Protein backbone atom coordinates (compact mmCIF):
# COMPACT_ATOMS: atom_id res chain seq x y z
CA UNK A 1 0.00 0.00 0.00
CA UNK A 2 1.07 3.57 -0.57
CA UNK A 3 -0.06 7.17 -0.16
CA UNK A 4 -1.18 9.09 -3.24
CA UNK A 5 -2.73 12.49 -3.86
CA UNK A 6 -5.57 13.59 -6.14
CA UNK A 7 -6.28 17.31 -6.12
CA UNK A 8 -6.00 18.36 -2.48
CA UNK A 9 -7.08 14.98 -1.09
CA UNK A 10 -4.73 12.22 0.07
CA UNK A 11 -5.57 8.52 -0.30
CA UNK A 12 -4.06 5.19 0.67
CA UNK A 13 -4.22 2.78 -2.26
CA UNK A 14 -3.15 -0.81 -2.77
CA UNK A 15 -2.01 -2.64 -5.89
CA UNK A 16 -4.09 -5.61 -6.96
CA UNK A 17 -3.81 -8.15 -9.76
CA UNK A 18 -6.85 -8.39 -11.99
CA UNK A 19 -7.07 -10.67 -15.03
CA UNK A 20 -3.28 -10.92 -15.12
CA UNK A 21 -2.86 -7.12 -15.11
CA UNK A 22 -1.81 -4.79 -12.33
CA UNK A 23 -4.39 -2.28 -11.10
CA UNK A 24 -5.10 -0.36 -7.90
CA UNK A 25 -7.95 0.36 -5.50
CA UNK A 26 -8.60 2.97 -2.83
CA UNK A 27 -8.21 1.60 0.68
CA UNK A 28 -8.93 4.78 2.62
CA UNK A 29 -9.54 8.45 1.93
CA UNK A 30 -7.40 10.46 4.35
CA UNK A 31 -8.60 13.95 3.38
CA UNK A 32 -6.82 17.24 2.81
CA UNK A 33 -3.89 18.42 4.96
CA UNK A 34 -6.21 20.79 6.84
CA UNK A 35 -8.83 18.07 7.46
CA UNK A 36 -6.18 15.63 8.76
CA UNK A 37 -4.61 18.14 11.17
CA UNK A 38 -8.03 19.23 12.46
CA UNK A 39 -9.47 15.71 12.83
CA UNK A 40 -6.40 14.18 14.48
CA UNK A 41 -5.12 17.21 16.43
CA UNK A 42 -1.68 17.17 14.84
CA UNK A 43 0.57 19.76 13.22
CA UNK A 44 2.28 17.52 10.66
CA UNK A 45 -0.20 15.88 8.28
CA UNK A 46 2.52 13.95 6.46
CA UNK A 47 3.80 12.23 9.59
CA UNK A 48 0.29 11.20 10.57
CA UNK A 49 -0.37 9.77 7.09
CA UNK A 50 2.84 7.72 7.15
CA UNK A 51 1.95 6.35 10.59
CA UNK A 52 -1.54 5.44 9.33
CA UNK A 53 -0.01 3.71 6.30
CA UNK A 54 2.27 1.69 8.58
CA UNK A 55 -0.72 0.58 10.70
CA UNK A 56 -2.71 -0.54 7.67
CA UNK A 57 0.25 -2.42 6.20
CA UNK A 58 0.72 -4.31 9.48
CA UNK A 59 -2.99 -5.16 9.62
CA UNK A 60 -2.91 -6.43 6.04
CA UNK A 61 0.07 -8.69 6.74
CA UNK A 62 -1.96 -10.38 9.45
CA UNK A 63 -4.97 -10.75 7.15
CA UNK A 64 -3.28 -12.07 3.99
CA UNK A 65 -3.09 -15.73 4.93
CA UNK A 66 -4.34 -18.97 3.52
CA UNK A 67 -7.55 -19.95 5.25
CA UNK A 68 -8.34 -23.59 5.95
CA UNK A 69 -12.02 -24.11 6.71
CA UNK A 70 -12.94 -27.41 8.38
CA UNK A 71 -16.00 -29.03 6.80
CA UNK A 72 -17.36 -32.50 7.48
CA UNK A 73 -19.20 -34.47 4.83
CA UNK A 74 -21.57 -36.06 7.37
CA UNK A 75 -22.43 -32.94 9.38
CA UNK A 76 -25.77 -31.27 8.66
CA UNK A 77 -25.95 -27.50 8.37
CA UNK A 78 -27.80 -25.78 11.25
CA UNK A 79 -31.60 -25.77 11.10
CA UNK A 80 -33.24 -22.46 10.00
CA UNK A 81 -29.90 -20.67 9.79
CA UNK A 82 -29.41 -18.44 6.73
CA UNK A 83 -26.10 -18.97 4.93
CA UNK A 84 -26.47 -16.69 1.89
CA UNK A 85 -26.53 -12.88 2.10
CA UNK A 86 -26.85 -10.17 -0.55
CA UNK A 87 -24.17 -7.45 -0.73
CA UNK A 88 -25.41 -5.76 -3.92
CA UNK A 89 -27.46 -3.39 -1.76
CA UNK A 90 -24.21 -1.91 -0.35
CA UNK A 91 -23.73 0.02 -3.60
CA UNK A 92 -27.22 1.48 -3.19
CA UNK A 93 -26.61 2.08 0.51
CA UNK A 94 -23.57 4.22 -0.30
CA UNK A 95 -25.76 6.59 -2.34
CA UNK A 96 -28.55 6.42 0.27
CA UNK A 97 -26.10 7.76 2.87
CA UNK A 98 -24.60 10.28 0.41
CA UNK A 99 -28.12 11.74 0.16
CA UNK A 100 -28.21 12.16 3.97
CA UNK A 101 -31.40 10.11 4.21
CA UNK A 102 -30.46 8.89 7.73
CA UNK A 103 -30.29 12.55 8.80
CA UNK A 104 -33.67 13.24 7.19
CA UNK A 105 -35.17 10.24 9.05
CA UNK A 106 -33.62 11.42 12.32
CA UNK A 107 -35.26 14.85 12.01
CA UNK A 108 -38.63 13.25 11.23
CA UNK A 109 -38.25 10.86 14.20
CA UNK A 110 -37.57 13.78 16.56
CA UNK A 111 -40.64 15.59 15.27
CA UNK A 112 -43.02 12.62 15.70
CA UNK A 113 -41.42 10.98 18.74
CA UNK A 114 -41.90 7.32 17.77
CA UNK A 115 -39.56 4.55 18.96
CA UNK A 116 -38.97 2.40 15.85
CA UNK A 117 -36.02 2.94 13.52
CA UNK A 118 -37.46 4.87 10.57
CA UNK A 119 -34.13 4.95 8.75
CA UNK A 120 -33.80 1.17 8.91
CA UNK A 121 -37.32 0.69 7.58
CA UNK A 122 -37.11 3.29 4.78
CA UNK A 123 -33.72 2.05 3.58
CA UNK A 124 -34.95 -1.57 3.42
CA UNK A 125 -38.10 -0.51 1.56
CA UNK A 126 -35.89 1.21 -1.02
CA UNK A 127 -33.29 -1.56 -1.38
CA UNK A 128 -36.10 -4.10 -1.68
CA UNK A 129 -37.96 -2.03 -4.28
CA UNK A 130 -34.89 -1.99 -6.53
CA UNK A 131 -33.52 -5.50 -5.91
CA UNK A 132 -36.49 -7.68 -4.95
CA UNK A 133 -39.71 -5.73 -5.69
CA UNK A 134 -42.75 -7.22 -3.99
CA UNK A 135 -45.35 -6.38 -1.34
CA UNK A 136 -44.67 -4.41 1.83
CA UNK A 137 -45.48 -7.53 3.80
CA UNK A 138 -42.58 -9.32 2.09
CA UNK A 139 -40.18 -6.48 2.85
CA UNK A 140 -39.24 -7.83 6.26
CA UNK A 141 -38.31 -11.27 4.90
CA UNK A 142 -36.38 -9.67 2.04
CA UNK A 143 -34.48 -7.47 4.51
CA UNK A 144 -33.25 -10.59 6.31
CA UNK A 145 -31.48 -11.67 3.13
CA UNK A 146 -29.20 -8.60 3.23
CA UNK A 147 -25.77 -8.75 4.89
CA UNK A 148 -26.98 -6.39 7.65
CA UNK A 149 -30.05 -7.71 9.43
CA UNK A 150 -33.19 -5.52 9.85
CA UNK A 151 -33.63 -3.65 13.12
CA UNK A 152 -37.41 -3.43 13.09
CA UNK A 153 -40.49 -5.62 13.35
CA UNK A 154 -42.74 -6.41 10.37
CA UNK A 155 -45.77 -4.59 11.85
CA UNK A 156 -43.78 -1.36 12.17
CA UNK A 157 -43.52 -1.03 8.38
CA UNK A 158 -47.16 0.07 8.06
CA UNK A 159 -46.81 2.59 10.90
CA UNK A 160 -43.79 4.03 9.16
CA UNK A 161 -45.66 4.36 5.85
CA UNK A 162 -48.12 6.83 7.38
CA UNK A 163 -45.29 9.00 8.70
CA UNK A 164 -43.41 8.83 5.39
CA UNK A 165 -46.55 10.03 3.58
CA UNK A 166 -47.03 12.96 5.98
CA UNK A 167 -43.45 14.10 5.42
CA UNK A 168 -43.37 13.59 1.64
CA UNK A 169 -42.88 17.27 0.72
CA UNK A 170 -40.15 17.68 3.35
CA UNK A 171 -38.32 14.56 2.19
CA UNK A 172 -38.45 15.65 -1.46
CA UNK A 173 -37.12 19.14 -0.77
CA UNK A 174 -34.27 17.86 1.43
CA UNK A 175 -33.35 15.21 -1.14
CA UNK A 176 -33.01 17.94 -3.77
CA UNK A 177 -30.82 19.99 -1.42
CA UNK A 178 -28.53 17.06 -0.54
CA UNK A 179 -28.44 15.61 -4.05
CA UNK A 180 -26.61 18.75 -5.20
CA UNK A 181 -23.67 17.55 -3.09
CA UNK A 182 -23.62 14.21 -4.90
CA UNK A 183 -23.83 15.44 -8.49
CA UNK A 184 -24.51 18.60 -10.45
CA UNK A 185 -28.24 19.26 -10.84
CA UNK A 186 -29.24 21.02 -14.05
CA UNK A 187 -32.57 22.61 -13.13
CA UNK A 188 -32.56 25.27 -15.84
CA UNK A 189 -34.54 22.82 -17.98
CA UNK A 190 -37.20 20.63 -16.37
CA UNK A 191 -39.26 17.84 -17.93
CA UNK A 192 -42.74 17.06 -16.65
CA UNK A 193 -45.04 14.19 -17.51
CA UNK A 194 -47.87 12.14 -16.00
CA UNK A 195 -48.72 8.48 -15.90
CA UNK A 196 -51.09 6.29 -13.89
CA UNK A 197 -50.91 3.09 -11.87
CA UNK A 198 -53.71 0.56 -11.52
CA UNK A 199 -55.10 -1.38 -8.54
CA UNK A 200 -56.41 -4.96 -8.49
CA UNK A 201 -59.82 -3.81 -7.22
CA UNK A 202 -63.18 -2.88 -8.72
CA UNK A 203 -64.59 -0.24 -6.36
CA UNK A 204 -63.43 3.38 -6.22
CA UNK A 205 -62.29 4.93 -2.95
CA UNK A 206 -60.04 7.84 -1.95
CA UNK A 207 -57.37 8.48 -4.58
CA UNK A 208 -58.34 5.33 -6.46
CA UNK A 209 -60.70 6.44 -9.21
CA UNK A 210 -61.79 5.21 -12.61
CA UNK A 211 -60.02 7.31 -15.21
CA UNK A 212 -58.34 7.13 -18.59
CA UNK A 213 -55.78 4.37 -18.07
CA UNK A 214 -52.65 4.64 -20.18
CA UNK A 215 -52.56 0.84 -20.20
CA UNK A 216 -56.26 0.55 -21.11
CA UNK A 217 -57.05 -1.45 -17.97
CA UNK A 218 -60.58 -1.54 -16.51
CA UNK A 219 -59.39 -0.85 -12.95
CA UNK A 220 -59.32 2.18 -10.64
CA UNK A 221 -56.08 4.15 -10.99
CA UNK A 222 -54.06 6.90 -9.33
CA UNK A 223 -52.17 9.55 -11.28
CA UNK A 224 -48.49 10.41 -10.82
CA UNK A 225 -46.87 13.62 -12.02
CA UNK A 226 -43.07 13.62 -12.21
CA UNK A 227 -40.50 16.38 -12.68
CA UNK A 228 -37.02 15.48 -13.98
CA UNK A 229 -34.01 17.75 -14.55
CA UNK A 230 -32.01 18.01 -17.76
CA UNK A 231 -29.59 15.23 -16.72
CA UNK A 232 -32.43 12.73 -16.28
CA UNK A 233 -32.39 12.82 -12.45
CA UNK A 234 -35.86 12.86 -10.77
CA UNK A 235 -36.66 16.11 -9.00
CA UNK A 236 -40.16 15.91 -7.49
CA UNK A 237 -43.44 14.04 -7.86
CA UNK A 238 -47.10 14.20 -6.86
CA UNK A 239 -49.95 11.68 -6.56
CA UNK A 240 -53.49 12.71 -7.58
CA UNK A 241 -56.93 11.18 -8.02
CA UNK A 242 -57.11 8.78 -10.95
CA UNK A 243 -59.94 10.70 -12.64
CA UNK A 244 -58.17 14.07 -12.51
CA UNK A 245 -57.29 15.92 -15.71
CA UNK A 246 -53.48 15.67 -15.88
CA UNK A 247 -53.22 19.20 -17.30
CA UNK A 248 -54.33 20.64 -13.96
CA UNK A 249 -51.47 18.95 -12.08
CA UNK A 250 -48.64 21.00 -13.61
CA UNK A 251 -49.13 24.43 -12.04
CA UNK A 252 -49.47 23.16 -8.40
CA UNK A 253 -46.27 21.14 -8.89
CA UNK A 254 -44.41 24.18 -10.23
CA UNK A 255 -45.64 26.25 -7.29
CA UNK A 256 -44.20 23.58 -4.98
CA UNK A 257 -40.82 23.83 -6.75
CA UNK A 258 -40.85 27.61 -6.39
CA UNK A 259 -41.77 27.42 -2.68
CA UNK A 260 -39.96 24.32 -1.34
CA UNK A 261 -37.04 24.04 -3.76
CA UNK A 262 -36.32 27.78 -4.16
CA UNK A 263 -36.40 27.39 -7.95
CA UNK A 264 -37.74 30.32 -9.94
CA UNK A 265 -36.14 30.50 -13.38
CA UNK A 266 -36.57 27.37 -15.48
CA UNK A 267 -37.88 26.02 -18.79
CA UNK A 268 -40.69 23.45 -18.51
CA UNK A 269 -40.81 20.86 -21.28
CA UNK A 270 -44.00 18.77 -21.63
CA UNK A 271 -45.82 16.59 -24.13
CA UNK A 272 -48.99 17.50 -26.00
CA UNK A 273 -51.23 16.03 -23.30
CA UNK A 274 -50.12 18.73 -20.86
CA UNK A 275 -50.15 21.48 -23.47
CA UNK A 276 -53.06 23.61 -22.25
CA UNK A 277 -53.21 27.35 -22.92
CA UNK A 278 -53.44 27.96 -19.16
CA UNK A 279 -50.20 26.08 -18.47
CA UNK A 280 -48.35 27.93 -21.22
CA UNK A 281 -49.53 31.31 -20.01
CA UNK A 282 -48.46 30.47 -16.45
CA UNK A 283 -44.95 29.77 -17.73
CA UNK A 284 -44.81 32.96 -19.74
CA UNK A 285 -43.99 34.99 -16.61
CA UNK A 286 -41.73 35.10 -13.57
CA UNK A 287 -38.58 34.00 -15.38
CA UNK A 288 -40.23 30.75 -16.50
CA UNK A 289 -40.46 29.49 -20.08
CA UNK A 290 -42.04 26.52 -21.82
CA UNK A 291 -41.44 24.05 -24.62
CA UNK A 292 -44.46 21.90 -25.31
CA UNK A 293 -45.23 19.35 -28.01
CA UNK A 294 -47.94 20.40 -30.44
CA UNK A 295 -50.05 18.07 -32.59
CA UNK A 296 -49.87 19.37 -36.17
CA UNK A 297 -53.22 17.71 -36.89
CA UNK A 298 -54.91 19.94 -34.30
CA UNK A 299 -53.50 23.25 -35.58
CA UNK A 300 -55.61 25.72 -37.52
CA UNK A 301 -55.58 25.11 -41.27
CA UNK A 302 -53.23 28.03 -41.99
CA UNK A 303 -50.59 26.81 -39.53
CA UNK A 304 -51.06 23.17 -40.54
CA UNK A 305 -50.45 24.04 -44.18
CA UNK A 306 -47.33 26.02 -43.23
CA UNK A 307 -45.97 23.05 -41.21
CA UNK A 308 -46.47 20.62 -44.09
CA UNK A 309 -45.22 22.97 -46.80
CA UNK A 310 -42.16 21.21 -48.33
CA UNK A 311 -40.30 24.50 -48.96
CA UNK A 312 -38.38 26.86 -46.67
CA UNK A 313 -36.64 24.27 -44.46
CA UNK A 314 -33.29 24.96 -42.81
CA UNK A 315 -30.39 23.01 -41.29
CA UNK A 316 -28.33 24.03 -38.28
CA UNK A 317 -25.14 25.78 -39.38
CA UNK A 318 -26.40 26.49 -42.90
CA UNK A 319 -27.99 29.60 -44.43
CA UNK A 320 -29.46 27.60 -47.34
CA UNK A 321 -33.18 26.86 -47.51
CA UNK A 322 -34.27 23.38 -48.59
CA UNK A 323 -37.21 21.72 -50.31
CA UNK A 324 -37.66 18.42 -48.46
CA UNK A 325 -39.09 16.79 -51.60
CA UNK A 326 -35.61 17.05 -53.11
CA UNK A 327 -33.79 15.45 -50.16
CA UNK A 328 -32.46 12.05 -51.16
CA UNK A 329 -33.34 9.14 -48.91
CA UNK A 330 -29.80 7.89 -48.27
CA UNK A 331 -27.49 7.15 -45.33
CA UNK A 332 -25.90 10.62 -45.41
CA UNK A 333 -29.25 12.39 -44.92
CA UNK A 334 -30.82 9.86 -42.56
CA UNK A 335 -29.90 11.67 -39.32
CA UNK A 336 -30.35 15.24 -40.56
CA UNK A 337 -33.04 17.27 -38.80
CA UNK A 338 -34.57 20.07 -40.88
CA UNK A 339 -36.53 22.81 -39.20
CA UNK A 340 -38.43 26.06 -39.62
CA UNK A 341 -40.07 28.44 -37.18
CA UNK A 342 -42.89 30.96 -37.09
CA UNK A 343 -44.00 33.37 -34.36
CA UNK A 344 -47.74 33.07 -33.69
CA UNK A 345 -49.35 36.15 -32.18
CA UNK A 346 -51.81 35.82 -29.32
CA UNK A 347 -53.33 37.69 -26.39
CA UNK A 348 -53.62 36.94 -22.66
CA UNK A 349 -57.11 38.20 -21.74
CA UNK A 350 -56.52 37.80 -17.99
CA UNK A 351 -53.38 39.97 -17.92
CA UNK A 352 -54.40 42.03 -20.96
CA UNK A 353 -51.03 41.63 -22.63
CA UNK A 354 -49.67 39.99 -25.77
CA UNK A 355 -48.97 36.27 -25.62
CA UNK A 356 -46.79 35.29 -28.57
CA UNK A 357 -45.46 31.77 -29.15
CA UNK A 358 -42.78 30.40 -31.44
CA UNK A 359 -44.02 27.42 -33.47
CA UNK A 360 -41.04 25.20 -34.39
CA UNK A 361 -41.55 22.25 -36.69
CA UNK A 362 -38.88 19.67 -37.56
CA UNK A 363 -38.63 17.08 -40.30
CA UNK A 364 -36.50 13.94 -40.23
CA UNK A 365 -36.22 11.18 -42.84
CA UNK A 366 -35.31 8.75 -40.05
CA UNK A 367 -38.45 9.67 -38.09
CA UNK A 368 -40.54 9.42 -41.28
CA UNK A 369 -39.21 5.93 -42.00
CA UNK A 370 -39.87 4.88 -38.41
CA UNK A 371 -43.53 5.98 -38.58
CA UNK A 372 -43.97 4.25 -41.92
CA UNK A 373 -42.54 1.03 -40.52
CA UNK A 374 -44.91 1.14 -37.53
CA UNK A 375 -47.88 1.86 -39.80
CA UNK A 376 -46.97 -0.94 -42.21
CA UNK A 377 -46.99 -3.44 -39.35
CA UNK A 378 -50.38 -2.12 -38.23
CA UNK A 379 -51.81 -2.32 -41.75
CA UNK A 380 -50.56 -5.91 -42.07
CA UNK A 381 -52.29 -6.67 -38.77
CA UNK A 382 -55.48 -5.01 -40.03
CA UNK A 383 -55.43 -7.11 -43.24
CA UNK A 384 -55.13 -10.30 -41.18
CA UNK A 385 -58.00 -9.11 -38.97
CA UNK A 386 -60.41 -8.82 -41.92
CA UNK A 387 -61.09 -12.53 -41.58
CA UNK A 388 -62.29 -12.11 -37.95
CA UNK A 389 -64.99 -9.45 -37.93
CA UNK A 390 -66.01 -10.00 -34.27
CA UNK A 391 -63.14 -7.90 -32.95
CA UNK A 392 -62.87 -5.26 -35.67
CA UNK A 393 -65.20 -2.64 -34.17
CA UNK A 394 -63.27 -2.38 -30.88
CA UNK A 395 -60.66 0.28 -31.61
CA UNK A 396 -58.82 3.38 -30.34
CA UNK A 397 -56.82 6.13 -32.04
CA UNK A 398 -53.58 4.09 -32.12
CA UNK A 399 -55.20 0.76 -32.91
CA UNK A 400 -54.51 -1.05 -36.19
CA UNK A 401 -58.30 -1.35 -36.60
CA UNK A 402 -58.53 2.36 -37.46
CA UNK A 403 -57.38 1.35 -40.96
CA UNK A 404 -60.43 -0.90 -41.45
CA UNK A 405 -63.55 0.61 -43.06
CA UNK A 406 -66.97 -0.92 -42.37
CA UNK A 407 -69.78 -0.77 -44.89
CA UNK A 408 -73.34 -1.86 -44.01
CA UNK A 409 -75.59 -3.01 -46.85
CA UNK A 410 -78.78 -4.87 -47.78
CA UNK A 411 -79.95 -6.41 -51.00
CA UNK A 412 -83.37 -4.71 -50.94
CA UNK A 413 -82.85 -1.38 -49.12
CA UNK A 414 -84.11 -2.55 -45.71
CA UNK A 415 -82.30 -2.14 -42.35
CA UNK A 416 -78.75 -3.27 -42.88
CA UNK A 417 -77.83 -6.55 -41.27
CA UNK A 418 -74.87 -7.44 -43.43
CA UNK A 419 -71.46 -5.77 -43.08
CA UNK A 420 -68.35 -5.76 -45.20
CA UNK A 421 -64.86 -4.73 -44.13
CA UNK A 422 -61.96 -3.40 -46.18
CA UNK A 423 -58.76 -1.38 -45.70
CA UNK A 424 -59.48 2.38 -45.59
CA UNK A 425 -56.95 3.92 -47.99
CA UNK A 426 -58.18 7.45 -47.21
CA UNK A 427 -57.21 7.11 -43.52
CA UNK A 428 -53.79 5.78 -44.48
CA UNK A 429 -53.20 8.63 -46.95
CA UNK A 430 -54.21 11.23 -44.38
CA UNK A 431 -51.81 9.87 -41.78
CA UNK A 432 -48.94 9.64 -44.26
CA UNK A 433 -49.05 13.42 -44.75
CA UNK A 434 -47.61 13.90 -41.25
CA UNK A 435 -44.79 11.36 -41.48
CA UNK A 436 -41.46 12.80 -40.35
CA UNK A 437 -42.93 16.04 -38.96
CA UNK A 438 -42.79 17.08 -35.30
CA UNK A 439 -43.86 20.43 -33.82
CA UNK A 440 -43.45 22.33 -30.55
CA UNK A 441 -44.69 25.64 -29.21
CA UNK A 442 -42.33 27.73 -27.06
CA UNK A 443 -41.87 31.29 -25.82
CA UNK A 444 -38.07 30.96 -26.04
CA UNK A 445 -36.17 32.99 -28.58
CA UNK A 446 -33.20 30.60 -28.67
CA UNK A 447 -31.91 28.77 -31.73
CA UNK A 448 -34.71 26.58 -33.09
CA UNK A 449 -32.47 23.53 -33.54
CA UNK A 450 -31.37 23.73 -29.87
CA UNK A 451 -34.98 23.96 -28.73
CA UNK A 452 -35.82 20.88 -30.79
CA UNK A 453 -32.91 19.03 -29.17
CA UNK A 454 -34.12 19.94 -25.67
CA UNK A 455 -37.56 18.55 -26.48
CA UNK A 456 -36.03 15.36 -27.89
CA UNK A 457 -34.46 14.55 -24.50
CA UNK A 458 -37.95 14.21 -23.01
CA UNK A 459 -37.74 10.45 -23.68
CA UNK A 460 -35.84 9.97 -20.40
CA UNK A 461 -38.86 10.79 -18.27
CA UNK A 462 -40.89 8.19 -20.18
CA UNK A 463 -38.09 5.70 -19.51
CA UNK A 464 -38.27 6.56 -15.79
CA UNK A 465 -41.94 5.61 -15.76
CA UNK A 466 -41.09 2.36 -17.54
CA UNK A 467 -38.42 1.54 -14.94
CA UNK A 468 -40.86 2.12 -12.08
CA UNK A 469 -43.55 -0.02 -13.68
CA UNK A 470 -41.36 -2.81 -15.06
CA UNK A 471 -38.13 -3.20 -13.07
CA UNK A 472 -39.49 -1.79 -9.76
CA UNK A 473 -42.90 -3.51 -10.24
CA UNK A 474 -44.68 -0.53 -8.68
CA UNK A 475 -48.05 -1.75 -9.99
CA UNK A 476 -50.52 -3.22 -9.48
CA UNK A 477 -50.80 -1.54 -6.08
CA UNK A 478 -52.37 -3.57 -3.28
CA UNK A 479 -52.41 -0.91 -0.54
CA UNK A 480 -55.80 0.60 0.33
CA UNK A 481 -55.23 3.65 2.55
CA UNK A 482 -54.35 6.88 0.73
CA UNK A 483 -51.46 7.73 3.05
CA UNK A 484 -49.85 4.34 2.51
CA UNK A 485 -50.36 4.65 -1.25
CA UNK A 486 -48.52 7.99 -1.22
CA UNK A 487 -45.73 6.47 0.87
CA UNK A 488 -45.43 3.57 -1.58
CA UNK A 489 -44.85 5.96 -4.47
CA UNK A 490 -42.43 8.06 -2.42
CA UNK A 491 -40.28 4.95 -1.90
CA UNK A 492 -40.52 4.30 -5.65
CA UNK A 493 -39.43 7.89 -6.31
CA UNK A 494 -36.44 7.65 -3.94
CA UNK A 495 -35.52 4.29 -5.47
CA UNK A 496 -35.57 5.87 -8.93
CA UNK A 497 -33.41 8.76 -7.70
CA UNK A 498 -30.81 6.41 -6.18
CA UNK A 499 -30.82 4.15 -9.24
CA UNK A 500 -30.37 7.11 -11.63
CA UNK A 501 -27.44 8.44 -9.58
CA UNK A 502 -25.78 5.01 -9.65
CA UNK A 503 -26.36 4.94 -13.41
CA UNK A 504 -24.58 8.31 -13.79
CA UNK A 505 -21.69 7.18 -11.60
CA UNK A 506 -21.22 4.23 -13.98
CA UNK A 507 -21.34 6.59 -17.02
CA UNK A 508 -24.66 5.17 -18.29
CA UNK A 509 -22.84 2.12 -19.66
CA UNK A 510 -25.31 -0.56 -18.56
CA UNK A 511 -28.99 -1.23 -19.12
CA UNK A 512 -31.36 -1.05 -16.17
CA UNK A 513 -32.21 -4.75 -16.37
CA UNK A 514 -28.54 -5.80 -16.48
CA UNK A 515 -27.49 -3.55 -13.61
CA UNK A 516 -30.34 -4.55 -11.29
CA UNK A 517 -29.93 -8.26 -12.07
CA UNK A 518 -26.23 -7.95 -11.23
CA UNK A 519 -26.90 -6.25 -7.88
CA UNK A 520 -29.62 -8.68 -6.86
CA UNK A 521 -27.40 -11.69 -7.65
CA UNK A 522 -24.38 -10.49 -5.62
CA UNK A 523 -24.63 -12.99 -2.77
CA UNK A 524 -22.00 -14.09 -0.25
CA UNK A 525 -21.89 -17.47 1.49
CA UNK A 526 -21.15 -17.66 5.22
CA UNK A 527 -18.45 -20.33 5.82
CA UNK A 528 -17.74 -19.74 9.53
CA UNK A 529 -14.31 -18.16 8.94
CA UNK A 530 -15.75 -15.48 6.69
CA UNK A 531 -17.68 -15.00 3.47
CA UNK A 532 -16.96 -16.19 -0.06
CA UNK A 533 -18.58 -14.66 -3.19
CA UNK A 534 -21.32 -16.78 -4.76
CA UNK A 535 -21.69 -14.57 -7.82
CA UNK A 536 -19.87 -14.18 -11.12
CA UNK A 537 -17.27 -11.45 -11.27
CA UNK A 538 -17.91 -9.38 -14.42
CA UNK A 539 -16.99 -6.01 -15.87
CA UNK A 540 -20.11 -4.61 -14.21
CA UNK A 541 -19.12 -5.86 -10.73
CA UNK A 542 -15.61 -4.46 -11.32
CA UNK A 543 -17.11 -1.06 -12.24
CA UNK A 544 -19.35 -1.12 -9.15
CA UNK A 545 -16.41 -1.88 -6.85
CA UNK A 546 -14.13 0.70 -8.43
CA UNK A 547 -16.79 3.38 -8.11
CA UNK A 548 -17.61 2.44 -4.50
CA UNK A 549 -14.01 2.22 -3.26
CA UNK A 550 -14.43 -1.21 -1.64
CA UNK A 551 -14.43 -4.80 -2.91
CA UNK A 552 -16.51 -7.85 -2.06
CA UNK A 553 -14.98 -10.12 -4.72
CA UNK A 554 -11.90 -11.47 -2.94
CA UNK A 555 -11.74 -15.26 -2.61
CA UNK A 556 -12.63 -14.93 1.07
CA UNK A 557 -13.50 -11.94 3.25
CA UNK A 558 -13.11 -12.22 7.00
CA UNK A 559 -16.18 -11.29 9.01
CA UNK A 560 -14.38 -8.35 10.61
CA UNK A 561 -13.47 -7.08 7.15
CA UNK A 562 -17.06 -7.43 5.97
CA UNK A 563 -18.25 -5.37 8.91
CA UNK A 564 -15.74 -2.74 7.84
CA UNK A 565 -17.07 -2.78 4.26
CA UNK A 566 -20.63 -2.33 5.53
CA UNK A 567 -19.43 0.56 7.70
CA UNK A 568 -17.58 2.19 4.78
CA UNK A 569 -20.72 2.06 2.64
CA UNK A 570 -22.31 4.40 5.21
CA UNK A 571 -19.51 6.95 5.43
């Protein structure tokens, strides 16, 4: 081991052999000269560091030994004694402590005066949601599979959920404050979207209402609104009644950001479903701006014709104007994004001032080809469906059955009982007119191509919803009380925040499914003298260890060393 320096900080590192190559790992962060002298009451930081290095080298000499573990082939293992423990949660725990969540729980505990360990419960709810998503009732059993045993009783989980729900706004605001110490938050541009989660019940009650389900399920739902910053890190969320118009959820959420997060100047980027005139006008003042998707089909005829006009298109960095009919469909032009913009005059009756918006429309051959491919698959499906007329009339706006035209007829002019079905070429032709086009409204005066790029990054918030629903299995929801439902989604939100931070620390190199499967499979086997890894060492586990500054993949780890690793994950 040796002392090294990075910036102003000193570290003790050790050399290790990995795949036949020499590498190194951090053993201990010592701090800056000033921190060392203050913490250890000394005047010579260098002398203290050398003494610390000597101590660690002596400890390591004692630890690096061959271990002989006595096993007997005819001896049964102890009854009801767990031998396998997960250590993948330690990488989540490190971020959990970086976000000062134990401090947040301590402040809440002092306020409410209960006796159970809120931090222990909340942390296990979060680790379980990411690694082994299931019911709250299963959380206690799942917690026993972690290297550090739970310090609470199963019945205390439900008590804690009520408290967590009451303190949701406080927890969210403190998480934003502390997250800025972990990574740079880019809150100049914020993305907002809504989704809903269904319940395996039939009767409405409380937040659980029948509404427009995004998954087309015939169950009561609740609605979630989520804010995300430009880097893809969750910022804040809300839970509303399932039958509420999602457009009305935006302004209250923004007011919460202004009040609790001390944010005032930002650009809000939303999809067309949240694109109400009221929301845009609200973000036309107070240093706020908006970028919102606009359906070209729903524009007035004059603006629609302008959007679809093949002439007058521009490219970033070029003064030339293009006719998109003359653009060749080849590899060189596939990723080009053409654009044009037009200021649309308006008036805010409430404030009696002008309300002008910039309409930006883009055109991409790649996007056009994608839409055509999707439509072709739907048309093929519609053609196959012509032979089964029983299901043809059940359709929605994105259903392949919209391409099927029904004609009722009789042979003698009486009430029609016979029906014929055929592909509706007029519907197909109408949809094809919009292929490749995409429009947004904004009050920004920035470069149109940059605004289009900002709007394109909105896909990350949709991916966040997918992660919560698929990997975190946040629905169906089985809780009944509104406070516990809110607490459930707060734990999902915190889980998403921690996961996204871990993703950033690993440079976004791994898919969500791969990363979570790796963490959940990182088990250690207790063999009396210590623990041995029962998982496959991979490039992902190497990246996790290098980022965390500790390793669990040695051939054997003494129990005292494992306690030290657990402790270091909480520093």
